[in-house]
Amino acid sequence: MVFGRLITAMVTPMDRDLQVNWDGFTRLLDYLTGEQQSDSVVVNGTTGESPTLTEQEKLKLFEIAVKHAAGRYKVIAGTGSNDTAHTIHLSREAEKLGVDALLLVAPYYNRPSQEGLYAHFKAVAESVKIPVILYNVPGRTGVNIDASTTVRLSRIPNIVATKDCAGTDQLTQIVTDAAPGFKVYSGDDSATLPALAVGAHGIVSVASHVIGKEMKSMINCYLEGNVQEAARLHGALLPVFRGLFYCPHPVPSPAPVKHALNRKGIEVGGVRLPLLNVTEEEGRFIDSLFK
């Protein structure tokens, strides 16, 4: 299964009442895979506000995305939770709807051991036939999937990739030791180029909502051996990479990128509580990134 180098973890558009904007969702799919050159999309990831979407909303998003893609790009469904049984249930439902792969976040809050993490992901992977991508984001889950655990999981046939946010050292160890063909994606936009340099395959991105075309150019420059130009582009894009999370202080995603999209005329609405929309000051800072 080929997902490409640039995958967008897409926001979920909302209307004025903070209900899912279904028409806005299909427009966003077209914008991301067209103008912003995303190779694949993650639906119902962290950036999609998965904690505050209902199961009915999640399944409808998966269904619409699959029908709208019509095979033109891959649809990756975020179905992970901190309950193995529920993760299996949602993963099977997503598989029935025709998604191309699953993104499974590490179980959050209950902080399982490494053996518990292994058993969780193994059980979910064995419950479906489609490819599985691990998602390691310790800053949100409170637990790290150690590199050695990811390497073990890479030997399960349908666990084909990981999105890892634990830093370049961990990415390097996974790239070095994982099963042949296992793909490693950075989950940190600002680490895209460093991750490629240590052998990662690509990026699962937030910033690609607004600078995807530029990120694809940077990736292609590096792959073509034009490292100097890739480094120049990385330096030029770094303020946006950082600014969408620190504007100029930490602001929970996806509020900043939703503001940036709305500013561009891509109407995605606001965020559901307990998240808050950006303040006027934060909005001005984000606006300044694109002048």
GROMACS .gro file of C-alpha atoms in nm:
model
  291
    1MET     CA    1   0.000   0.000   0.000
    2VAL     CA    2   0.150   0.332  -0.112
    3PHE     CA    3   0.046   0.641   0.085
    4GLY     CA    4   0.297   0.885  -0.063
    5ARG     CA    5   0.537   1.124   0.103
    6LEU     CA    6   0.295   1.400   0.210
    7ILE     CA    7  -0.008   1.299   0.415
    8THR     CA    8  -0.237   1.562   0.565
    9ALA     CA    9  -0.403   1.498   0.902
   10MET     CA   10  -0.706   1.699   0.802
   11VAL     CA   11  -0.923   1.923   1.015
   12THR     CA   12  -1.295   1.857   1.043
   13PRO     CA   13  -1.487   2.157   0.906
   14MET     CA   14  -1.760   2.288   1.134
   15ASP     CA   15  -2.057   2.517   1.075
   16ARG     CA   16  -2.161   2.809   1.295
   17ASP     CA   17  -2.324   2.571   1.542
   18LEU     CA   18  -2.010   2.356   1.555
   19GLN     CA   19  -2.181   2.073   1.372
   20VAL     CA   20  -1.984   1.896   1.100
   21ASN     CA   21  -1.999   2.088   0.773
   22TRP     CA   22  -2.035   1.797   0.530
   23ASP     CA   23  -2.015   2.008   0.215
   24GLY     CA   24  -1.712   2.185   0.357
   25PHE     CA   25  -1.553   1.847   0.420
   26THR     CA   26  -1.565   1.744   0.054
   27ARG     CA   27  -1.442   2.087  -0.055
   28LEU     CA   28  -1.150   2.052   0.186
   29LEU     CA   29  -1.066   1.709   0.047
   30ASP     CA   30  -1.047   1.858  -0.303
   31TYR     CA   31  -0.837   2.151  -0.187
   32LEU     CA   32  -0.588   1.935   0.004
   33THR     CA   33  -0.537   1.676  -0.269
   34GLY     CA   34  -0.545   1.936  -0.545
   35GLU     CA   35  -0.390   2.274  -0.472
   36GLN     CA   36  -0.193   2.155  -0.167
   37GLN     CA   37  -0.075   1.829  -0.331
   38SER     CA   38  -0.145   1.588  -0.044
   39ASP     CA   39  -0.087   1.226  -0.146
   40SER     CA   40  -0.323   1.086   0.120
   41VAL     CA   41  -0.543   1.217   0.402
   42VAL     CA   42  -0.606   1.116   0.761
   43VAL     CA   43  -0.970   1.155   0.861
   44ASN     CA   44  -1.054   1.176   1.234
   45GLY     CA   45  -0.702   1.219   1.361
   46THR     CA   46  -0.600   1.452   1.641
   47THR     CA   47  -0.618   1.746   1.399
   48GLY     CA   48  -0.969   1.636   1.307
   49GLU     CA   49  -1.081   1.679   1.671
   50SER     CA   50  -1.137   1.307   1.715
   51PRO     CA   51  -1.194   1.332   2.093
   52THR     CA   52  -1.509   1.541   2.042
   53LEU     CA   53  -1.656   1.371   1.734
   54THR     CA   54  -1.933   1.117   1.791
   55GLU     CA   55  -1.899   0.767   1.652
   56GLN     CA   56  -2.181   0.843   1.407
   57GLU     CA   57  -1.993   1.151   1.283
   58LYS     CA   58  -1.669   0.955   1.248
   59LEU     CA   59  -1.830   0.679   1.042
   60LYS     CA   60  -2.007   0.928   0.817
   61LEU     CA   61  -1.678   1.113   0.760
   62PHE     CA   62  -1.510   0.787   0.662
   63GLU     CA   63  -1.794   0.696   0.427
   64ILE     CA   64  -1.800   1.034   0.255
   65ALA     CA   65  -1.422   1.048   0.222
   66VAL     CA   66  -1.403   0.704   0.058
   67LYS     CA   67  -1.683   0.782  -0.188
   68HIS     CA   68  -1.542   1.124  -0.272
   69ALA     CA   69  -1.185   0.998  -0.319
   70ALA     CA   70  -1.306   0.729  -0.561
   71GLY     CA   71  -0.958   0.578  -0.558
   72ARG     CA   72  -0.778   0.903  -0.649
   73TYR     CA   73  -0.594   0.914  -0.316
   74LYS     CA   74  -0.577   0.708   0.001
   75VAL     CA   75  -0.813   0.762   0.293
   76ILE     CA   76  -0.662   0.674   0.632
   77ALA     CA   77  -0.914   0.647   0.916
   78GLY     CA   78  -0.821   0.742   1.269
   79THR     CA   79  -0.984   0.467   1.475
   80GLY     CA   80  -0.758   0.441   1.778
   81SER     CA   81  -0.864   0.495   2.139
   82ASN     CA   82  -0.757   0.388   2.487
   83ASP     CA   83  -1.004   0.097   2.483
   84THR     CA   84  -0.885  -0.199   2.277
   85ALA     CA   85  -1.234  -0.345   2.235
   86HIS     CA   86  -1.377  -0.015   2.109
   87THR     CA   87  -1.077   0.038   1.881
   88ILE     CA   88  -1.141  -0.303   1.725
   89HIS     CA   89  -1.510  -0.220   1.684
   90LEU     CA   90  -1.448   0.117   1.513
   91SER     CA   91  -1.166  -0.027   1.301
   92ARG     CA   92  -1.390  -0.304   1.169
   93GLU     CA   93  -1.666  -0.054   1.090
   94ALA     CA   94  -1.418   0.167   0.906
   95GLU     CA   95  -1.290  -0.133   0.711
   96LYS     CA   96  -1.646  -0.214   0.603
   97LEU     CA   97  -1.679   0.142   0.469
   98GLY     CA   98  -1.379   0.089   0.243
   99VAL     CA   99  -1.105   0.301   0.400
  100ASP     CA  100  -0.756   0.225   0.272
  101ALA     CA  101  -0.581   0.206   0.611
  102LEU     CA  102  -0.616   0.275   0.982
  103LEU     CA  103  -0.422   0.518   1.200
  104LEU     CA  104  -0.404   0.386   1.557
  105VAL     CA  105  -0.295   0.625   1.830
  106ALA     CA  106  -0.124   0.486   2.137
  107PRO     CA  107  -0.379   0.429   2.417
  108TYR     CA  108  -0.391   0.752   2.615
  109TYR     CA  109  -0.447   0.824   2.985
  110ASN     CA  110  -0.433   0.463   3.108
  111ARG     CA  111  -0.058   0.451   3.028
  112PRO     CA  112  -0.006   0.084   2.938
  113SER     CA  113   0.331  -0.089   2.961
  114GLN     CA  114   0.531  -0.163   2.646
  115GLU     CA  115   0.398  -0.518   2.653
  116GLY     CA  116   0.046  -0.379   2.688
  117LEU     CA  117   0.102  -0.152   2.390
  118TYR     CA  118   0.228  -0.443   2.184
  119ALA     CA  119  -0.071  -0.658   2.278
  120HIS     CA  120  -0.314  -0.373   2.203
  121PHE     CA  121  -0.184  -0.301   1.854
  122LYS     CA  122  -0.144  -0.670   1.773
  123ALA     CA  123  -0.505  -0.740   1.870
  124VAL     CA  124  -0.639  -0.455   1.658
  125ALA     CA  125  -0.422  -0.539   1.357
  126GLU     CA  126  -0.530  -0.901   1.368
  127SER     CA  127  -0.897  -0.799   1.378
  128VAL     CA  128  -0.886  -0.640   1.032
  129LYS     CA  129  -0.734  -0.715   0.692
  130ILE     CA  130  -0.641  -0.361   0.585
  131PRO     CA  131  -0.306  -0.189   0.659
  132VAL     CA  132  -0.242  -0.034   1.000
  133ILE     CA  133  -0.029   0.274   1.075
  134LEU     CA  134   0.086   0.325   1.434
  135TYR     CA  135   0.067   0.675   1.583
  136ASN     CA  136   0.309   0.769   1.858
  137VAL     CA  137   0.251   1.113   2.011
  138PRO     CA  138   0.374   1.105   2.373
  139GLY     CA  139   0.297   1.472   2.435
  140ARG     CA  140  -0.075   1.399   2.401
  141THR     CA  141  -0.105   1.038   2.518
  142GLY     CA  142   0.131   1.032   2.816
  143VAL     CA  143   0.302   0.717   2.688
  144ASN     CA  144   0.580   0.656   2.436
  145ILE     CA  145   0.578   0.358   2.203
  146ASP     CA  146   0.945   0.272   2.243
  147ALA     CA  147   1.142   0.217   1.926
  148SER     CA  148   1.197  -0.147   2.020
  149THR     CA  149   0.820  -0.197   2.053
  150THR     CA  150   0.756  -0.037   1.715
  151VAL     CA  151   1.022  -0.264   1.565
  152ARG     CA  152   0.847  -0.571   1.710
  153LEU     CA  153   0.513  -0.449   1.577
  154SER     CA  154   0.664  -0.390   1.232
  155ARG     CA  155   0.691  -0.768   1.195
  156ILE     CA  156   0.312  -0.808   1.207
  157PRO     CA  157   0.220  -0.832   0.837
  158ASN     CA  158  -0.045  -0.561   0.813
  159ILE     CA  159   0.127  -0.309   1.044
  160VAL     CA  160   0.300  -0.124   0.763
  161ALA     CA  161   0.405   0.217   0.897
  162THR     CA  162   0.429   0.451   1.192
  163LYS     CA  163   0.368   0.819   1.247
  164ASP     CA  164   0.612   0.904   1.523
  165CYS     CA  165   0.652   1.234   1.709
  166ALA     CA  166   0.919   1.123   1.959
  167GLY     CA  167   1.221   1.280   1.787
  168THR     CA  168   1.492   1.207   1.537
  169ASP     CA  169   1.685   0.959   1.752
  170GLN     CA  170   1.382   0.734   1.786
  171LEU     CA  171   1.300   0.766   1.415
  172THR     CA  172   1.656   0.664   1.332
  173GLN     CA  173   1.638   0.352   1.546
  174ILE     CA  174   1.306   0.249   1.390
  175VAL     CA  175   1.432   0.309   1.035
  176THR     CA  176   1.744   0.105   1.111
  177ASP     CA  177   1.579  -0.194   1.278
  178ALA     CA  178   1.222  -0.224   1.143
  179ALA     CA  179   1.105  -0.497   0.909
  180PRO     CA  180   1.183  -0.448   0.538
  181GLY     CA  181   0.928  -0.222   0.371
  182PHE     CA  182   0.804  -0.069   0.696
  183LYS     CA  183   0.755   0.305   0.643
  184VAL     CA  184   0.839   0.571   0.900
  185TYR     CA  185   0.663   0.909   0.892
  186SER     CA  186   0.745   1.207   1.108
  187GLY     CA  187   0.451   1.361   1.288
  188ASP     CA  188   0.633   1.691   1.346
  189ASP     CA  189   0.623   1.936   1.055
  190SER     CA  190   0.944   2.111   1.157
  191ALA     CA  191   1.125   1.773   1.152
  192THR     CA  192   1.022   1.685   0.796
  193LEU     CA  193   1.361   1.742   0.637
  194PRO     CA  194   1.570   1.606   0.929
  195ALA     CA  195   1.347   1.297   0.932
  196LEU     CA  196   1.401   1.239   0.560
  197ALA     CA  197   1.775   1.271   0.620
  198VAL     CA  198   1.773   0.976   0.862
  199GLY     CA  199   1.564   0.760   0.632
  200ALA     CA  200   1.202   0.844   0.710
  201HIS     CA  201   0.961   0.809   0.420
  202GLY     CA  202   0.762   1.128   0.469
  203ILE     CA  203   0.544   1.344   0.692
  204VAL     CA  204   0.192   1.329   0.834
  205SER     CA  205   0.137   1.701   0.843
  206VAL     CA  206  -0.076   1.981   0.982
  207ALA     CA  207   0.101   2.266   0.802
  208SER     CA  208   0.025   2.103   0.466
  209HIS     CA  209  -0.324   2.250   0.496
  210VAL     CA  210  -0.172   2.584   0.400
  211ILE     CA  211   0.182   2.519   0.266
  212GLY     CA  212   0.146   2.169   0.126
  213LYS     CA  213   0.269   2.267  -0.220
  214GLU     CA  214   0.583   2.421  -0.072
  215MET     CA  215   0.641   2.117   0.150
  216LYS     CA  216   0.607   1.884  -0.150
  217SER     CA  217   0.866   2.094  -0.332
  218MET     CA  218   1.104   2.067  -0.035
  219ILE     CA  219   1.058   1.691  -0.018
  220ASN     CA  220   1.113   1.652  -0.393
  221CYS     CA  221   1.426   1.866  -0.384
  222TYR     CA  222   1.574   1.644  -0.115
  223LEU     CA  223   1.481   1.322  -0.296
  224GLU     CA  224   1.634   1.456  -0.617
  225GLY     CA  225   1.961   1.527  -0.439
  226ASN     CA  226   1.925   1.906  -0.427
  227VAL     CA  227   1.990   1.918  -0.055
  228GLN     CA  228   2.093   2.284  -0.052
  229GLU     CA  229   1.761   2.396  -0.202
  230ALA     CA  230   1.569   2.162   0.032
  231ALA     CA  231   1.749   2.321   0.327
  232ARG     CA  232   1.668   2.670   0.198
  233LEU     CA  233   1.299   2.580   0.170
  234HIS     CA  234   1.305   2.423   0.516
  235GLY     CA  235   1.442   2.747   0.659
  236ALA     CA  236   1.178   2.953   0.480
  237LEU     CA  237   0.894   2.728   0.599
  238LEU     CA  238   1.013   2.687   0.958
  239PRO     CA  239   0.831   2.997   1.092
  240VAL     CA  240   0.502   2.851   0.965
  241PHE     CA  241   0.581   2.503   1.100
  242ARG     CA  242   0.640   2.650   1.443
  243GLY     CA  243   0.386   2.930   1.427
  244LEU     CA  244   0.090   2.698   1.378
  245PHE     CA  245   0.158   2.552   1.723
  246TYR     CA  246   0.323   2.847   1.902
  247CYS     CA  247   0.151   3.174   1.819
  248PRO     CA  248   0.368   3.303   1.989
  249HIS     CA  249   0.293   3.076   2.288
  250PRO     CA  250   0.162   2.718   2.275
  251VAL     CA  251  -0.192   2.697   2.134
  252PRO     CA  252  -0.361   2.356   2.100
  253SER     CA  253  -0.403   2.234   1.744
  254PRO     CA  254  -0.614   2.258   1.532
  255ALA     CA  255  -0.730   2.608   1.634
  256PRO     CA  256  -0.432   2.785   1.467
  257VAL     CA  257  -0.452   2.597   1.138
  258LYS     CA  258  -0.830   2.643   1.127
  259HIS     CA  259  -0.773   3.017   1.162
  260ALA     CA  260  -0.516   3.006   0.881
  261LEU     CA  261  -0.757   2.817   0.655
  262ASN     CA  262  -1.046   3.053   0.728
  263ARG     CA  263  -0.814   3.345   0.651
  264LYS     CA  264  -0.742   3.189   0.310
  265GLY     CA  265  -1.115   3.159   0.236
  266ILE     CA  266  -1.127   2.784   0.305
  267GLU     CA  267  -1.419   2.786   0.549
  268VAL     CA  268  -1.365   2.529   0.824
  269GLY     CA  269  -1.527   2.706   1.118
  270GLY     CA  270  -1.414   2.689   1.478
  271VAL     CA  271  -1.322   2.420   1.730
  272ARG     CA  272  -1.537   2.235   1.983
  273LEU     CA  273  -1.490   2.271   2.356
  274PRO     CA  274  -1.275   2.211   2.551
  275LEU     CA  275  -1.059   2.366   2.276
  276LEU     CA  276  -1.094   2.736   2.208
  277ASN     CA  277  -1.060   2.942   1.894
  278VAL     CA  278  -0.748   3.158   1.873
  279THR     CA  279  -0.762   3.501   2.034
  280GLU     CA  280  -0.734   3.821   1.831
  281GLU     CA  281  -0.368   3.851   1.929
  282GLU     CA  282  -0.297   3.492   1.828
  283GLY     CA  283  -0.486   3.543   1.504
  284ARG     CA  284  -0.276   3.848   1.416
  285PHE     CA  285   0.039   3.647   1.480
  286ILE     CA  286  -0.081   3.368   1.249
  287ASP     CA  287  -0.178   3.623   0.984
  288SER     CA  288   0.173   3.769   0.999
  289LEU     CA  289   0.319   3.433   0.897
  290PHE     CA  290   0.163   3.463   0.553
  291LYS     CA  291   0.248   3.823   0.463
   0.00000   0.00000   0.00000
